[in-house]
PDB file of C-alpha atoms in Angstrom:
ATOM      1  CA  MET A   1     -10.333  11.826 -17.445  1.00  0.00           C
ATOM      2  CA  THR A   2      -8.838   9.924 -20.359  1.00  0.00           C
ATOM      3  CA  ALA A   3     -10.452   7.417 -22.711  1.00  0.00           C
ATOM      4  CA  GLN A   4      -7.611   4.886 -22.625  1.00  0.00           C
ATOM      5  CA  ASP A   5      -9.000   2.953 -25.599  1.00  0.00           C
ATOM      6  CA  ILE A   6      -8.748   6.066 -27.786  1.00  0.00           C
ATOM      7  CA  HIS A   7      -5.284   6.989 -26.484  1.00  0.00           C
ATOM      8  CA  ALA A   8      -4.053   3.399 -26.990  1.00  0.00           C
ATOM      9  CA  ARG A   9      -4.838   3.603 -30.707  1.00  0.00           C
ATOM     10  CA  ASN A  10      -2.247   6.338 -31.137  1.00  0.00           C
ATOM     11  CA  PRO A  11      -0.343   8.426 -28.548  1.00  0.00           C
ATOM     12  CA  ARG A  12      -1.008  11.498 -30.698  1.00  0.00           C
ATOM     13  CA  PHE A  13      -4.691  11.130 -29.779  1.00  0.00           C
ATOM     14  CA  LEU A  14      -4.024  12.307 -26.190  1.00  0.00           C
ATOM     15  CA  GLY A  15      -5.941  15.575 -26.691  1.00  0.00           C
ATOM     16  CA  ARG A  16      -8.831  13.748 -28.297  1.00  0.00           C
ATOM     17  CA  SER A  17      -8.912  11.121 -25.546  1.00  0.00           C
ATOM     18  CA  LYS A  18      -9.309  13.839 -22.906  1.00  0.00           C
ATOM     19  CA  SER A  19     -11.856  16.055 -24.662  1.00  0.00           C
ATOM     20  CA  TYR A  20     -15.262  14.412 -24.501  1.00  0.00           C
ATOM     21  CA  ASP A  21     -18.151  16.508 -23.192  1.00  0.00           C
ATOM     22  CA  THR A  22     -18.405  14.894 -19.756  1.00  0.00           C
ATOM     23  CA  PHE A  23     -14.673  14.468 -19.081  1.00  0.00           C
ATOM     24  CA  PHE A  24     -14.020  17.738 -17.257  1.00  0.00           C
ATOM     25  CA  SER A  25     -15.288  18.332 -13.765  1.00  0.00           C
ATOM     26  CA  PHE A  26     -14.361  21.058 -11.362  1.00  0.00           C
ATOM     27  CA  GLY A  27     -15.200  22.020  -7.828  1.00  0.00           C
ATOM     28  CA  PRO A  28     -16.853  21.946  -5.438  1.00  0.00           C
ATOM     29  CA  GLU A  29     -14.550  24.713  -4.155  1.00  0.00           C
ATOM     30  CA  LEU A  30     -12.434  27.376  -5.817  1.00  0.00           C
ATOM     31  CA  VAL A  31      -9.850  28.943  -3.527  1.00  0.00           C
ATOM     32  CA  GLY A  32      -7.101  31.469  -4.071  1.00  0.00           C
ATOM     33  CA  MET A  33      -3.418  30.787  -3.525  1.00  0.00           C
ATOM     34  CA  ASP A  34      -3.533  32.941  -0.382  1.00  0.00           C
ATOM     35  CA  GLU A  35      -5.977  30.405   1.124  1.00  0.00           C
ATOM     36  CA  ILE A  36      -3.814  27.330   0.474  1.00  0.00           C
ATOM     37  CA  GLY A  37      -0.926  27.705   2.902  1.00  0.00           C
ATOM     38  CA  ASP A  38       2.076  25.536   2.059  1.00  0.00           C
ATOM     39  CA  LEU A  39       1.360  24.491  -1.536  1.00  0.00           C
ATOM     40  CA  ASP A  40       4.166  21.910  -1.618  1.00  0.00           C
ATOM     41  CA  ALA A  41       2.654  20.089   1.374  1.00  0.00           C
ATOM     42  CA  LEU A  42      -0.831  19.695  -0.165  1.00  0.00           C
ATOM     43  CA  ASP A  43      -1.990  16.073  -0.049  1.00  0.00           C
ATOM     44  CA  ILE A  44      -3.601  14.828  -3.279  1.00  0.00           C
ATOM     45  CA  GLN A  45      -5.566  11.587  -3.601  1.00  0.00           C
ATOM     46  CA  THR A  46      -7.228   9.546  -6.319  1.00  0.00           C
ATOM     47  CA  VAL A  47     -10.146   7.690  -4.720  1.00  0.00           C
ATOM     48  CA  LEU A  48     -12.353   5.039  -6.292  1.00  0.00           C
ATOM     49  CA  ASN A  49     -15.537   3.901  -4.546  1.00  0.00           C
ATOM     50  CA  GLY A  50     -14.282   5.296  -1.231  1.00  0.00           C
ATOM     51  CA  SER A  51     -10.902   3.548  -1.425  1.00  0.00           C
ATOM     52  CA  VAL A  52      -7.730   5.655  -1.756  1.00  0.00           C
ATOM     53  CA  ARG A  53      -5.906   4.244  -4.790  1.00  0.00           C
ATOM     54  CA  TYR A  54      -3.129   6.840  -5.129  1.00  0.00           C
ATOM     55  CA  ARG A  55      -1.784   9.430  -2.746  1.00  0.00           C
ATOM     56  CA  SER A  56       0.925  12.016  -3.239  1.00  0.00           C
ATOM     57  CA  CYS A  57       1.715  15.628  -2.458  1.00  0.00           C
ATOM     58  CA  VAL A  58       2.435  18.644  -4.606  1.00  0.00           C
ATOM     59  CA  SER A  59       6.147  18.530  -3.788  1.00  0.00           C
ATOM     60  CA  ASP A  60       6.322  15.142  -5.575  1.00  0.00           C
ATOM     61  CA  MET A  61       4.956  16.469  -8.881  1.00  0.00           C
ATOM     62  CA  ILE A  62       7.239  15.964 -11.888  1.00  0.00           C
ATOM     63  CA  TYR A  63       6.929  19.683 -12.692  1.00  0.00           C
ATOM     64  CA  SER A  64       6.352  22.174  -9.903  1.00  0.00           C
ATOM     65  CA  PRO A  65       3.261  24.393 -10.066  1.00  0.00           C
ATOM     66  CA  TRP A  66       5.610  27.375 -10.365  1.00  0.00           C
ATOM     67  CA  LEU A  67       7.338  25.900 -13.430  1.00  0.00           C
ATOM     68  CA  ILE A  68       3.968  25.048 -15.009  1.00  0.00           C
ATOM     69  CA  LEU A  69       2.668  28.556 -14.356  1.00  0.00           C
ATOM     70  CA  SER A  70       5.832  30.076 -15.828  1.00  0.00           C
ATOM     71  CA  TYR A  71       5.595  27.850 -18.909  1.00  0.00           C
ATOM     72  CA  PHE A  72       1.986  28.764 -19.711  1.00  0.00           C
ATOM     73  CA  SER A  73       2.446  32.449 -18.930  1.00  0.00           C
ATOM     74  CA  ARG A  74       5.046  32.630 -21.711  1.00  0.00           C
ATOM     75  CA  MET A  75       2.516  31.572 -24.336  1.00  0.00           C
ATOM     76  CA  MET A  76      -0.749  33.076 -23.121  1.00  0.00           C
ATOM     77  CA  THR A  77      -2.111  35.792 -20.887  1.00  0.00           C
ATOM     78  CA  LEU A  78      -3.236  34.367 -17.557  1.00  0.00           C
ATOM     79  CA  TYR A  79      -5.902  36.064 -15.456  1.00  0.00           C
ATOM     80  CA  PRO A  80      -7.040  35.614 -11.852  1.00  0.00           C
ATOM     81  CA  GLY A  81      -9.332  32.589 -11.778  1.00  0.00           C
ATOM     82  CA  ASP A  82      -7.730  30.844 -14.770  1.00  0.00           C
ATOM     83  CA  ILE A  83      -7.363  27.098 -14.298  1.00  0.00           C
ATOM     84  CA  ILE A  84      -4.425  24.961 -15.377  1.00  0.00           C
ATOM     85  CA  MET A  85      -5.099  21.232 -15.186  1.00  0.00           C
ATOM     86  CA  THR A  86      -2.038  19.272 -14.054  1.00  0.00           C
ATOM     87  CA  GLY A  87      -3.133  15.655 -13.822  1.00  0.00           C
ATOM     88  CA  THR A  88      -3.446  13.117 -11.057  1.00  0.00           C
ATOM     89  CA  PRO A  89      -1.168  11.180  -8.719  1.00  0.00           C
ATOM     90  CA  GLY A  90      -2.374   8.015 -10.461  1.00  0.00           C
ATOM     91  CA  SER A  91      -5.116   6.879 -12.791  1.00  0.00           C
ATOM     92  CA  VAL A  92      -7.671   4.146 -12.201  1.00  0.00           C
ATOM     93  CA  ASP A  93      -9.960   2.221 -14.516  1.00  0.00           C
ATOM     94  CA  ILE A  94     -13.556   3.224 -13.945  1.00  0.00           C
ATOM     95  CA  GLN A  95     -16.761   1.372 -14.715  1.00  0.00           C
ATOM     96  CA  ASP A  96     -20.440   2.218 -14.889  1.00  0.00           C
ATOM     97  CA  GLY A  97     -21.719   2.633 -11.307  1.00  0.00           C
ATOM     98  CA  ASP A  98     -18.368   3.679  -9.792  1.00  0.00           C
ATOM     99  CA  THR A  99     -17.744   6.907  -7.920  1.00  0.00           C
ATOM    100  CA  ALA A 100     -14.430   8.597  -8.726  1.00  0.00           C
ATOM    101  CA  GLU A 101     -13.074  11.222  -6.340  1.00  0.00           C
ATOM    102  CA  CYS A 102     -10.313  13.774  -6.255  1.00  0.00           C
ATOM    103  CA  ARG A 103      -9.252  14.872  -2.793  1.00  0.00           C
ATOM    104  CA  ILE A 104      -6.940  17.838  -2.288  1.00  0.00           C
ATOM    105  CA  GLY A 105      -5.893  18.804   1.214  1.00  0.00           C
ATOM    106  CA  SER A 106      -8.781  19.925   3.384  1.00  0.00           C
ATOM    107  CA  LEU A 107     -10.940  21.043   0.446  1.00  0.00           C
ATOM    108  CA  LEU A 108     -14.279  19.363  -0.097  1.00  0.00           C
ATOM    109  CA  PRO A 109     -13.792  16.275  -2.283  1.00  0.00           C
ATOM    110  CA  LEU A 110     -14.821  16.356  -5.914  1.00  0.00           C
ATOM    111  CA  ARG A 111     -17.054  13.304  -6.433  1.00  0.00           C
ATOM    112  CA  ASN A 112     -18.126  12.075  -9.830  1.00  0.00           C
ATOM    113  CA  PRO A 113     -20.610   9.261 -10.383  1.00  0.00           C
ATOM    114  CA  VAL A 114     -19.608   7.196 -13.412  1.00  0.00           C
ATOM    115  CA  VAL A 115     -22.404   6.529 -15.863  1.00  0.00           C
ATOM    116  CA  GLN A 116     -21.736   4.785 -19.149  1.00  0.00           C
ATOM    117  CA  GLU A 117     -23.235   6.693 -22.022  1.00  0.00           C
ATOM    118  CA  ARG A 118     -26.027   4.772 -23.655  1.00  0.00           C
ATOM    119  CA  ILE A 119     -25.838   5.067 -27.417  1.00  0.00           C
ATOM    120  CA  SER A 120     -29.028   4.400 -29.280  1.00  0.00           C
ATOM    121  CA  THR A 121     -28.863   3.355 -32.858  1.00  0.00           C
ATOM    122  CA  VAL A 122     -31.480   4.593 -35.249  1.00  0.00           C
ATOM    123  CA  LEU A 123     -31.788   2.780 -38.543  1.00  0.00           C
TER     124      LEU A 123
END
């Protein structure tokens, strides 16, 4: 997830715009590479309110998973179960009340209800 309003202020704020407490979600399944089959053929979808907005497959990624893994393994020790986030086939604007989904192959979809944070002001 990215707070586009924060990122739009300055492209150097990319890390900040992706780092709010509720912006990372994971699951509902964790599977090993040996359970995936043909990684390049994996279908990936961005779904908003039940409607597929973007669809792609791993073979269409700008950087292959193998290149990404190689890159990170040169700068840090990676262990079984480590997670490397790679992005989405396309982003969508979300609003309070929406349901955003990530669908990957035959895995259970990751569904996230969107709830706007209510900020109370205390004087």
